[in-house]
XYZ file of C-alpha atoms in Angstrom:
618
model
C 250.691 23.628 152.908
C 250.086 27.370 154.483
C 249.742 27.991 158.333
C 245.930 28.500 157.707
C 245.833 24.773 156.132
C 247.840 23.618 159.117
C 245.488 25.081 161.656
C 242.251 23.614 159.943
C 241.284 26.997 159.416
C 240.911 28.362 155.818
C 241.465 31.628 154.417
C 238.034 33.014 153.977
C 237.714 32.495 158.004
C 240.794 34.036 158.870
C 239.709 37.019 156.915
C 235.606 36.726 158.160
C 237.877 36.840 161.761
C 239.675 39.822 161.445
C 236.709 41.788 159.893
C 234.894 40.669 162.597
C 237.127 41.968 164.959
C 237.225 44.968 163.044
C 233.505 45.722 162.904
C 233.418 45.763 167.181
C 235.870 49.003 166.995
C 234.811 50.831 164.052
C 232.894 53.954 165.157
C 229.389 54.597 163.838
C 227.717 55.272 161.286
C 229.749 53.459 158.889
C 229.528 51.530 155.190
C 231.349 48.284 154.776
C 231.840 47.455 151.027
C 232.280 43.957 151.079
C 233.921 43.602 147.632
C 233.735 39.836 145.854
C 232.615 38.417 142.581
C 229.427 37.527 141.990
C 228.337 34.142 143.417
C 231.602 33.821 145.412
C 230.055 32.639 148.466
C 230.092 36.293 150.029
C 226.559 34.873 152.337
C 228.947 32.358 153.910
C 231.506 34.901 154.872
C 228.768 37.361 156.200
C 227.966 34.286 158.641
C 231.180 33.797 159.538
C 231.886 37.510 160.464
C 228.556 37.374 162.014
C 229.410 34.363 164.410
C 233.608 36.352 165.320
C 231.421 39.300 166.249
C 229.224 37.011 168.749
C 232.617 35.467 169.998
C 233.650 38.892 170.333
C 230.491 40.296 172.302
C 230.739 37.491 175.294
C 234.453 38.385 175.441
C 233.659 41.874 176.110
C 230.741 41.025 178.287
C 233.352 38.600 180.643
C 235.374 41.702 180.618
C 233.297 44.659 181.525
C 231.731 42.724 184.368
C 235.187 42.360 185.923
C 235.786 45.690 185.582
C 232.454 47.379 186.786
C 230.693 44.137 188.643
C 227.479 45.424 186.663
C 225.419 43.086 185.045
C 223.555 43.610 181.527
C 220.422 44.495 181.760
C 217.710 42.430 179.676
C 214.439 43.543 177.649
C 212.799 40.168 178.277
C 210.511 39.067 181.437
C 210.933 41.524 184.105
C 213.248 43.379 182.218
C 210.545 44.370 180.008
C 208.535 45.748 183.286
C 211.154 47.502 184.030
C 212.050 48.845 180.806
C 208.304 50.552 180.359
C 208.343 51.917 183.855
C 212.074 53.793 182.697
C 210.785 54.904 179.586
C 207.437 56.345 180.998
C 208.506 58.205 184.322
C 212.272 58.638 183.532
C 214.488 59.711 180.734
C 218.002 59.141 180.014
C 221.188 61.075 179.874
C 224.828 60.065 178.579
C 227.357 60.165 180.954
C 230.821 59.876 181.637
C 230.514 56.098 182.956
C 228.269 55.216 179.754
C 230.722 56.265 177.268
C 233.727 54.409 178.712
C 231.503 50.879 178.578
C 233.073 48.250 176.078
C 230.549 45.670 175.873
C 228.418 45.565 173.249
C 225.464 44.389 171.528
C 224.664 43.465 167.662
C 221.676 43.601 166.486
C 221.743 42.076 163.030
C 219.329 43.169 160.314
C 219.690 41.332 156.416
C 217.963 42.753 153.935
C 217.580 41.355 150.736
C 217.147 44.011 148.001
C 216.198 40.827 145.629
C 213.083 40.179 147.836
C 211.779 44.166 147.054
C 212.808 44.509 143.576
C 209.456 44.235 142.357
C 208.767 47.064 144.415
C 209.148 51.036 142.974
C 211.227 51.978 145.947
C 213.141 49.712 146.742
C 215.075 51.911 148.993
C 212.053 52.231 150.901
C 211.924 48.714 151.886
C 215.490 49.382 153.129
C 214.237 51.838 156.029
C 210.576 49.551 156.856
C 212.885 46.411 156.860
C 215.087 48.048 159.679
C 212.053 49.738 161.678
C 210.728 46.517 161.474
C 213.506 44.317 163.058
C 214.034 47.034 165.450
C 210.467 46.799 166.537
C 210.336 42.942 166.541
C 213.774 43.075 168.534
C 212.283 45.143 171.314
C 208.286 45.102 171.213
C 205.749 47.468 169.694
C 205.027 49.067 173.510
C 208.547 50.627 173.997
C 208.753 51.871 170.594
C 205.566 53.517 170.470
C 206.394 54.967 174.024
C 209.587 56.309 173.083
C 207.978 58.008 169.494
C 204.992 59.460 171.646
C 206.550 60.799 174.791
C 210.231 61.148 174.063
C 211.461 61.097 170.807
C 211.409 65.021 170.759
C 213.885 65.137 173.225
C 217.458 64.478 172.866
C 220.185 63.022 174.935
C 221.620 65.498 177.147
C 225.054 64.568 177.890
C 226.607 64.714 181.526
C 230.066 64.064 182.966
C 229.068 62.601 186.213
C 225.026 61.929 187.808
C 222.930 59.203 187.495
C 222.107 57.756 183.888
C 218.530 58.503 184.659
C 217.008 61.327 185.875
C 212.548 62.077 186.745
C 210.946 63.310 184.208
C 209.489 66.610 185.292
C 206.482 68.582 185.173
C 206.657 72.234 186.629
C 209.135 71.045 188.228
C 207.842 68.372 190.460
C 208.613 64.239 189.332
C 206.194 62.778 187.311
C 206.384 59.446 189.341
C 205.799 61.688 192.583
C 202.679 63.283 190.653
C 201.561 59.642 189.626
C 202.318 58.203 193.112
C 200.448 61.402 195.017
C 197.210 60.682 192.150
C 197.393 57.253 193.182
C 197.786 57.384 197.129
C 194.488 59.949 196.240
C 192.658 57.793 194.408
C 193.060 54.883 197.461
C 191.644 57.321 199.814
C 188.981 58.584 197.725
C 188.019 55.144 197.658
C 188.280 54.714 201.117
C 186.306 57.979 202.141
C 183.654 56.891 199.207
C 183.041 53.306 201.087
C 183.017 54.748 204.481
C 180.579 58.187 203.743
C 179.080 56.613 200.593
C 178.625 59.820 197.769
C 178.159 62.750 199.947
C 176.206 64.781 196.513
C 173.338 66.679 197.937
C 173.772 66.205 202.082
C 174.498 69.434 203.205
C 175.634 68.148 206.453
C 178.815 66.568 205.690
C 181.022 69.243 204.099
C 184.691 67.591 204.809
C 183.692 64.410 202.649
C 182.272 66.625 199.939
C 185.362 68.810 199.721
C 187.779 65.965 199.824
C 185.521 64.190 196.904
C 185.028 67.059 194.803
C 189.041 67.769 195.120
C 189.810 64.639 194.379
C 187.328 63.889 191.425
C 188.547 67.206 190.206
C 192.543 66.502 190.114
C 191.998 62.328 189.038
C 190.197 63.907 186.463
C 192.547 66.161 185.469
C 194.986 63.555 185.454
C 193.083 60.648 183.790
C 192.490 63.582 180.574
C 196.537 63.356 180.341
C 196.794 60.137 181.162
C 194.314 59.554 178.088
C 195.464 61.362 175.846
C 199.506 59.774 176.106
C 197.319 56.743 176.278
C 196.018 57.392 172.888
C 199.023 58.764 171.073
C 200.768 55.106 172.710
C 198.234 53.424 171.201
C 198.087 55.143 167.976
C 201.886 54.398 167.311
C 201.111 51.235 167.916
C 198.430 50.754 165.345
C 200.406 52.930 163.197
C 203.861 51.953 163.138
C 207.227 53.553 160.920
C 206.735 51.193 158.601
C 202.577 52.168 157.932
C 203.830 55.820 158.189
C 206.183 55.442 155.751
C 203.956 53.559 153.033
C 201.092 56.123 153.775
C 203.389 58.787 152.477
C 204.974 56.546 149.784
C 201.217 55.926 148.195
C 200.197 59.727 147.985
C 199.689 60.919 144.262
C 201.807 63.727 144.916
C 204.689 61.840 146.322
C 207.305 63.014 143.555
C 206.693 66.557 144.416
C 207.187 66.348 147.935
C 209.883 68.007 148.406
C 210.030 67.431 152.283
C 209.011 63.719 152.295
C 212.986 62.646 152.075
C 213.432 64.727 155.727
C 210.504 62.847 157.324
C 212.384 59.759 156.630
C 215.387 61.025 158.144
C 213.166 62.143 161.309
C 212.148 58.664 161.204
C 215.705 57.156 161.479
C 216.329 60.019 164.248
C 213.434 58.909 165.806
C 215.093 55.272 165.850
C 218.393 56.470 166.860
C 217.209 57.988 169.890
C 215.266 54.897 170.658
C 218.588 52.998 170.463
C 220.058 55.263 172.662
C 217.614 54.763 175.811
C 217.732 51.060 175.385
C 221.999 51.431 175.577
C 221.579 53.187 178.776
C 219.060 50.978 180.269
C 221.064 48.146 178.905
C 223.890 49.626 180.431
C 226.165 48.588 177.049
C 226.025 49.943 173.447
C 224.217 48.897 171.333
C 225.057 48.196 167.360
C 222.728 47.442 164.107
C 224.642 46.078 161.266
C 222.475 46.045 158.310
C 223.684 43.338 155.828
C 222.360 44.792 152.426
C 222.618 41.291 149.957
C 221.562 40.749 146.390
C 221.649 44.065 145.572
C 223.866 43.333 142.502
C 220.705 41.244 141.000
C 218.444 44.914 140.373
C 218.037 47.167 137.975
C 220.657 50.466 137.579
C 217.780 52.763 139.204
C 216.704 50.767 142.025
C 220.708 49.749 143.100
C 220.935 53.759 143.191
C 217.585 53.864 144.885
C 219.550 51.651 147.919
C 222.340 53.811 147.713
C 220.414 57.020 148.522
C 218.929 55.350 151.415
C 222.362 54.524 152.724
C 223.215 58.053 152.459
C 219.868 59.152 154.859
C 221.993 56.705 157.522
C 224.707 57.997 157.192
C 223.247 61.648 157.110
C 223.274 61.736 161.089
C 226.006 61.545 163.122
C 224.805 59.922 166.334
C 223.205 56.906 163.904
C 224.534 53.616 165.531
C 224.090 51.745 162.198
C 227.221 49.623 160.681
C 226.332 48.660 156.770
C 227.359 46.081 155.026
C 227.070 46.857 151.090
C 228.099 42.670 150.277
C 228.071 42.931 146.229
C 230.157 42.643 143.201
C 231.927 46.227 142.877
C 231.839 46.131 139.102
C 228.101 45.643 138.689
C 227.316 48.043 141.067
C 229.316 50.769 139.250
C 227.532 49.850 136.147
C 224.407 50.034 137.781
C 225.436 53.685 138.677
C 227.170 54.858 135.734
C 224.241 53.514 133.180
C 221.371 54.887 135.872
C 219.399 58.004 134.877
C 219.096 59.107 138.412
C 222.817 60.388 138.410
C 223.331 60.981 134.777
C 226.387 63.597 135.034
C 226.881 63.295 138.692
C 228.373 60.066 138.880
C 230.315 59.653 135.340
C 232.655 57.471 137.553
C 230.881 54.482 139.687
C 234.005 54.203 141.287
C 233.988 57.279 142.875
C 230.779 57.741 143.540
C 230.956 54.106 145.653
C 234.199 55.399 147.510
C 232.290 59.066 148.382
C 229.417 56.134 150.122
C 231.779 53.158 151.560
C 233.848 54.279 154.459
C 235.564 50.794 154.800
C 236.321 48.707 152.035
C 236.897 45.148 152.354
C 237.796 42.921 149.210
C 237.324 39.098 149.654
C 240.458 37.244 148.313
C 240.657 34.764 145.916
C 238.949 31.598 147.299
C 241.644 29.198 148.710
C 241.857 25.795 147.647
C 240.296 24.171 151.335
C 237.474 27.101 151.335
C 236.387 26.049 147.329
C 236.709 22.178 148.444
C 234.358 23.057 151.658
C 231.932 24.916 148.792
C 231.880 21.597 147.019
C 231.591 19.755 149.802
C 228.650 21.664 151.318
C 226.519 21.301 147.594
C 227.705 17.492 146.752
C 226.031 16.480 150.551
C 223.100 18.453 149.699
C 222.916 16.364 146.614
C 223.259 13.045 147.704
C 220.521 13.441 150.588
C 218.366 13.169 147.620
C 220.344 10.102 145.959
C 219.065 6.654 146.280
C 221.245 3.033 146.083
C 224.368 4.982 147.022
C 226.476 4.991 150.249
C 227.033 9.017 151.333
C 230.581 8.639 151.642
C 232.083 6.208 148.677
C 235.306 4.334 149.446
C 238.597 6.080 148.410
C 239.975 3.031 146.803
C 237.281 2.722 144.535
C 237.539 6.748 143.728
C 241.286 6.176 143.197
C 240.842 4.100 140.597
C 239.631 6.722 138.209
C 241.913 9.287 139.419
C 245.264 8.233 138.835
C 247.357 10.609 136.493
C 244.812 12.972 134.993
C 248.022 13.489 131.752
C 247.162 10.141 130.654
C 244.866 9.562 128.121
C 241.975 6.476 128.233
C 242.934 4.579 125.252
C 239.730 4.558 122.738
C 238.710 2.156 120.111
C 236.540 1.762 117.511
C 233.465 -0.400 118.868
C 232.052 -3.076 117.057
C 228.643 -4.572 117.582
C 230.054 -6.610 119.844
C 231.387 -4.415 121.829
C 228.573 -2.498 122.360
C 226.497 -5.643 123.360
C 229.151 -6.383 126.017
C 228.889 -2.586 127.058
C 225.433 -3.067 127.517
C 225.987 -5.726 130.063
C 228.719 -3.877 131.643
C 226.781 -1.233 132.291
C 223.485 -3.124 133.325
C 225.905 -4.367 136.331
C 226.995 -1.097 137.491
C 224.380 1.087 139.035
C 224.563 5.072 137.693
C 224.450 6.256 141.019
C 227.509 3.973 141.356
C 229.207 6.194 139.086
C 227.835 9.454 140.356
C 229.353 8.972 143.742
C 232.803 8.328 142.046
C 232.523 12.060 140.412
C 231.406 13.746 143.040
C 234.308 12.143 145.295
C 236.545 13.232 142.441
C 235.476 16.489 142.794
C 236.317 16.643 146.500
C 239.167 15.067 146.373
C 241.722 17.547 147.539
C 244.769 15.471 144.949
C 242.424 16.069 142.371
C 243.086 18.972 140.261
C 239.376 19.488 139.116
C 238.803 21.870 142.257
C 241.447 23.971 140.211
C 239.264 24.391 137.013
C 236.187 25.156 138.896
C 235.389 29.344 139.268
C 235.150 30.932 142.076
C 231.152 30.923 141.915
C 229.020 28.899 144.270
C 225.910 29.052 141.734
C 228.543 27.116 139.373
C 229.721 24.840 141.362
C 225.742 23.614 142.227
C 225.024 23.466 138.338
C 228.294 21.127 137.996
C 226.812 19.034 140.638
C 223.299 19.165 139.022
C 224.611 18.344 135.681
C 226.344 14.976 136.650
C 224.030 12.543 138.006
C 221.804 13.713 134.416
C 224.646 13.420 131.829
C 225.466 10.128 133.543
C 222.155 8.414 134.092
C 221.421 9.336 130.526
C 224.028 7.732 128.894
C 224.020 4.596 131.229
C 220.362 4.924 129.428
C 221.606 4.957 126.319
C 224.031 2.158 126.654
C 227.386 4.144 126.014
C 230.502 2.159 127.063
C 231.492 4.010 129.985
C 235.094 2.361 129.512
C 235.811 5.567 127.523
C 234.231 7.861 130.170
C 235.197 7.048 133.533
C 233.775 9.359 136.702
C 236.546 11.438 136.417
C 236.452 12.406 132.741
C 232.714 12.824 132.903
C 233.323 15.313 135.840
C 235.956 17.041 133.603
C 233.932 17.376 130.716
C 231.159 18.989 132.801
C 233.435 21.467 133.805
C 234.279 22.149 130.685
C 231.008 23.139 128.947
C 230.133 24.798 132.394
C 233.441 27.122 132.322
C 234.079 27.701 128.651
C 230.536 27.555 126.817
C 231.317 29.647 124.230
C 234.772 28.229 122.949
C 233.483 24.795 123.924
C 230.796 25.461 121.354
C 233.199 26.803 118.539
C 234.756 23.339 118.692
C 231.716 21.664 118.418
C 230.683 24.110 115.480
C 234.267 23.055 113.653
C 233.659 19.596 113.968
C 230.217 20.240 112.395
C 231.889 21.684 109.559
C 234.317 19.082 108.944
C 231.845 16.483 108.597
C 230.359 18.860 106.343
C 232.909 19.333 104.192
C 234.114 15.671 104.004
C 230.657 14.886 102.550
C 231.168 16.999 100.221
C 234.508 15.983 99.146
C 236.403 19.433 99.531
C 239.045 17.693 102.336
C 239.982 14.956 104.341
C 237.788 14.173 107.377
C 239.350 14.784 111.180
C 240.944 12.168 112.919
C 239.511 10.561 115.431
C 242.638 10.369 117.819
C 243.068 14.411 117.030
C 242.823 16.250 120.365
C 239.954 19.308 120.852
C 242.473 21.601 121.548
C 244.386 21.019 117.888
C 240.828 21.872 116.473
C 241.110 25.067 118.261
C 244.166 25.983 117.884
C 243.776 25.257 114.060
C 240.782 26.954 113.583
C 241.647 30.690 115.920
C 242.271 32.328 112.633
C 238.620 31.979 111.451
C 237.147 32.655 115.436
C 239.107 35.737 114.822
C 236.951 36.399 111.907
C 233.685 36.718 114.075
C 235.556 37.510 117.525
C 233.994 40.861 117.728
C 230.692 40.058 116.763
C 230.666 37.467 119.530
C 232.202 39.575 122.800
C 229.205 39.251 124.803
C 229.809 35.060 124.488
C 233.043 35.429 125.247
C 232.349 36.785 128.587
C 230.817 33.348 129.338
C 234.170 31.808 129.872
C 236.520 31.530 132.405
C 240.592 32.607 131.620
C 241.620 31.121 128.396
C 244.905 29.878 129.750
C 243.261 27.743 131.510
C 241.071 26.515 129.230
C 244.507 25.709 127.275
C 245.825 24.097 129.975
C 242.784 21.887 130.603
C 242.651 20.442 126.841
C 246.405 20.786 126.073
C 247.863 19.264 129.206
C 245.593 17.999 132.372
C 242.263 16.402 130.444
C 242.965 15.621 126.741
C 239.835 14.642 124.969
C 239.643 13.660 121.313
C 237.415 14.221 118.541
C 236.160 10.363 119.027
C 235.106 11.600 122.651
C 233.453 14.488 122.033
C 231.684 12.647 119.276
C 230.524 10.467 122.025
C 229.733 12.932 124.928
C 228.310 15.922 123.060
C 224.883 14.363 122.652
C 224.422 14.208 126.120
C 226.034 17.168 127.229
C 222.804 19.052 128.049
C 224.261 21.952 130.004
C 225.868 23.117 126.506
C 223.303 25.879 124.973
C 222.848 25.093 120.995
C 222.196 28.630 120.444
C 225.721 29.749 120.921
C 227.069 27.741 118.430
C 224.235 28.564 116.293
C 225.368 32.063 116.517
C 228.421 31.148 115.405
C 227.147 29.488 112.537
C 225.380 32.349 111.105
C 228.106 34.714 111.880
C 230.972 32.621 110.215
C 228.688 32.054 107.553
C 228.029 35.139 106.784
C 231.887 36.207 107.115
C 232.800 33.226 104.261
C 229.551 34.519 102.010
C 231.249 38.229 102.404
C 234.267 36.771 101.134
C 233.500 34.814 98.051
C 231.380 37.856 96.797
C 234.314 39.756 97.276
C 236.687 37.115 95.292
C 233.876 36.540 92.507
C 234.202 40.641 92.041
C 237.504 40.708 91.806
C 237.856 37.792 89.336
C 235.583 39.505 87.090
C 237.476 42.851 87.422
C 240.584 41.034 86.118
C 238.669 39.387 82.894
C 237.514 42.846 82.264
């Protein structure tokens, strides 16, 4: 048993640990490629980094308040207050005491490129998704502040000072201006209540000069005042995202030759807005975008994604981490067969490494991470089972487990058999027996766990496919004598991990029946194991191998498919002349394929011999 066993912690969350650590040091803007087959249960170990970089944040937070005594600021309740009143009469400058801060903040945006892939760019959904969070994170107010009053300005940098200084205007504070206008306004209130409006009586000049000056400068000042008030609200109405879809739906939108740098001013625009929430904050502040499903598009919208990535990355400054979770080899596929880069990126490969500054390959699924998959989709199932405890008994599970090298002994069933099957079976519930596979499937001294890919998406179709195949032949009376839970799991397994060579068996045994009604050889034995058909027959699968590649790629590693019927699970011609009827996860059309291929192959090769027999009577 390894350490990771021993610790109850598995593999996939030591490694979801260490990236997590990882991602809290790794300076910004960066690309994570998190490399894994498809279907490997890459979502799970996105959560689990996600939750080690939470663990990691309060850490830091525990730490920098020891250090400094400074609290976090918040952007909730009064925080919020606050925030507008920084953002409107201050701005803010990075300093010496900023950069040395440790703590942190995440801000985590997933974006699901399956979700836009009906859309024409799809790398535009990419940008809106992360405007959007950012917005919904913070509010629409100090967004459309920041984009109307401040986003032209940069961050000036300074080694010591205050993290905010006045915003000025000819010098003078704007919160002194606004605090003067406002003290004015009081008085001009007061002056109107005591002298009433002073218009047209000659005799009091004082209250008509101090009305006039001060109807003349608040009105002065409520034109400004109106006009931020207007761009504020504007931005509001018409937010990145709008802006961005405005410019998207113009006619001319392929010839615009400039519209790819008024997204980037958009992401700088967002970047700076980042950067005044750090300093009011008082920690940094992170957004990891976790790009998913990509590997499920088309070539020229995965490319599309990949451009977008590169705007991102484009500025320095950008405080985005992105994680690229997909399968490496469809993703270079995507690239090479994409017209977008057609002779730019002849190589996937390196065009990926010239995007992915950190590249992270999941390892092969341990054996308690794949038994936690199975876990997680079998208690999904039974939630939805009826007449069946959640958790059968082990003793009863046992029972069927046993040596998996020994064989069920199988006989030939008489009428009578089958009527005594029938009432076997009419005491024993199917869900009876569906709990006994499943339990055989999690059973850690089990070895089906060890024939089941790496794929979560295949391990819910195995646990789809049993409660079927065995309710239907409960329906159909078959003695389940000669299929106990165990075997029917393992034959599941096999038509779900080697379709395509579980199908050329099927197609051999077709022909042997065939051929014995016609009296050209012997029929099979019963007793003769699947794997003797195969082996017998690879000479003639050989025949039609290259016509049938794209089948082949179906199954799983052909070792282990030889090791499954040769050694751990050896079923017989009488079984599979039992089973196959009720194997519905088996597609007919692959061994129809086969058929017509193999047929034509023999066809080739009798008009071939029939030419060359006439040849030599000639």
């Amino acid at each position: 048993m390894s350490n990771f066993d021993c610790n109850d912690q598995t593999e996939y969350e030591a490694y979801a640990k260490c990236l997590g650590k990882a991602l809290c040091y790794i300076p910004t803007p960066t690309t994570v490629g998190l490399y894994a087959p498809w279907g490997s249960g890459i979502n799970q170990l996105l959560h689990n980094v996600q939750k080690q970089m939470s663990l990691e944040v309060l850490s830091r937070e525990k730490k920098e308040f020891a250090r400094t005594r400074q609290k976090s600021r918040t952007t909730s309740g009064l925080g919020f207050v606050l925030l507008l009143l920084h953002l409107i009469f201050l701005k803010p400058q990075l300093t010496e005491k900023h950069e040395k801060r440790k703590n942190f903040r995440f801000i985590f945006v997933k974006f699901s490129a399956w979700e836009f892939a009906g859309s024409d760019k799809l790398w535009a959904g990419l940008i809106t998704t992360l405007c959007d969070n950012i917005k919904d994170q913070f509010g629409c107010i100090p967004t459309s502040i920041v984009r109307s009053l401040g986003h032209q300005s940069t961050l000036e940098k300074c080694k010591f000072g205050s993290e905010w200084v006045s915003k000025k205007i000819l010098k003078i504070p704007i919160w002194f201006i606004f605090s003067f206008l406002l003290l004015l306004a009081l008085t001009l209130a007061l002056v109107i209540s005591i002298f009433g409006i002073a218009i047209g009586e000659m005799g009091n000049n004082f209250a008509l000069a101090l009305e006039g000056l001060g109807f003349g400068l608040i009105g002065c000042s409520a034109f400004l005042t109106m006009k931020n008030s207007l761009a504020v609200g504007k931005n509001m109405i018409v937010s990145q995202k709008a802006k961005m879809e405005s410019l998207m739906n113009k006619t001319d939108f392929s010839a615009q030759l400039g519209f790819m740098n008024d997204i980037k001013q958009e992401v700088k625009v967002l970047t700076n807005f980042i950067k005044y929430i750090e300093v009011f904050e008082r920690r940094k502040i992170r957004i990891v975008l976790e790009i998913m499903s990509l590997d499920r598009c088309t070539p020229d919208k995965v490319v599309g994604v990949l451009d977008a990535m590169n705007i991102l990355l484009s500025d320095p400054d950008a405080p985005f981490i992105s994680v690229l979770a997909v399968d490496p080899s469809i993703i270079v596929a995507c690239v090479e067969k994409s017209n977008t880069f057609k002779g730019m990126a002849d190589n996937g490969y390196e065009f990926l490494n010239r995007i992915v500054t950190l590249p992270f390959c999941v390892p092969q699924m341990d054996t308690q991470t794949k038994l936690n998959f199975i876990k997680q989709v079998v208690e999904g199932k039974n939630g939805l089972m009826e007449d069946a405890p959640m958790q059968p008994h082990r003793h009863e599970a046992d029972k069927f487990q046993g040596n998996s090298l020994e064989i069920v002994p199988l006989m030939n069933v008489s009428s009578g058999e089958i009527h005594t099957s029938e009432q076997r079976n009419a005491k024993m519930k199917p869900s009876h027996h569906i709990q006994q596979a499943y339990q055989c499937l999690m059973d850690r001294d089990s070895n089906l766990h060890e024939y089941i890919e790496e794929n979560f998406l295949q391990m819910r179709r195995i646990v789809n496919i049993i409660p079927i195949m065995t309710t239907l032949m409960f329906e159909r009376n078959v003695p389940m004598s000669s299929f106990p839970p165990q075997r029917i799991a393992a034959w599941v397994i096999l038509a779900t991990c080697w379709p395509c060579r579980l199908s050329w068996i099927w197609q051999c045994l077709e022909d042997a029946v065939q051929r014995e009604e016609l009296n050209e050889e012997k029929g099979i034995n019963d007793e003769m194991l699947l794997w003797t058909i195969y082996e017998n027959s690879s000479e003639n699968l050989k025949l039609i191998q290259s016509n049938i590649e794209k089948l082949l790629t179906l199954d799983g590693d052909p070792e282990i498919f030889q090791k499954f019927l040769s050694i751990s699970y050896k079923f017989t011609v009488k079984d599979a002349n039992i089973i196959l009827p009720y194997t519905i996860n088996l597609d007919s059309s692959l061994k129809r394929k086969m058929e017509l291929l193999l047929g034509s192959k023999f066809l080739g090769r009798r008009a071939t011999s029939s030419s060359e027999n006439a040849t030599r009577h000639e």
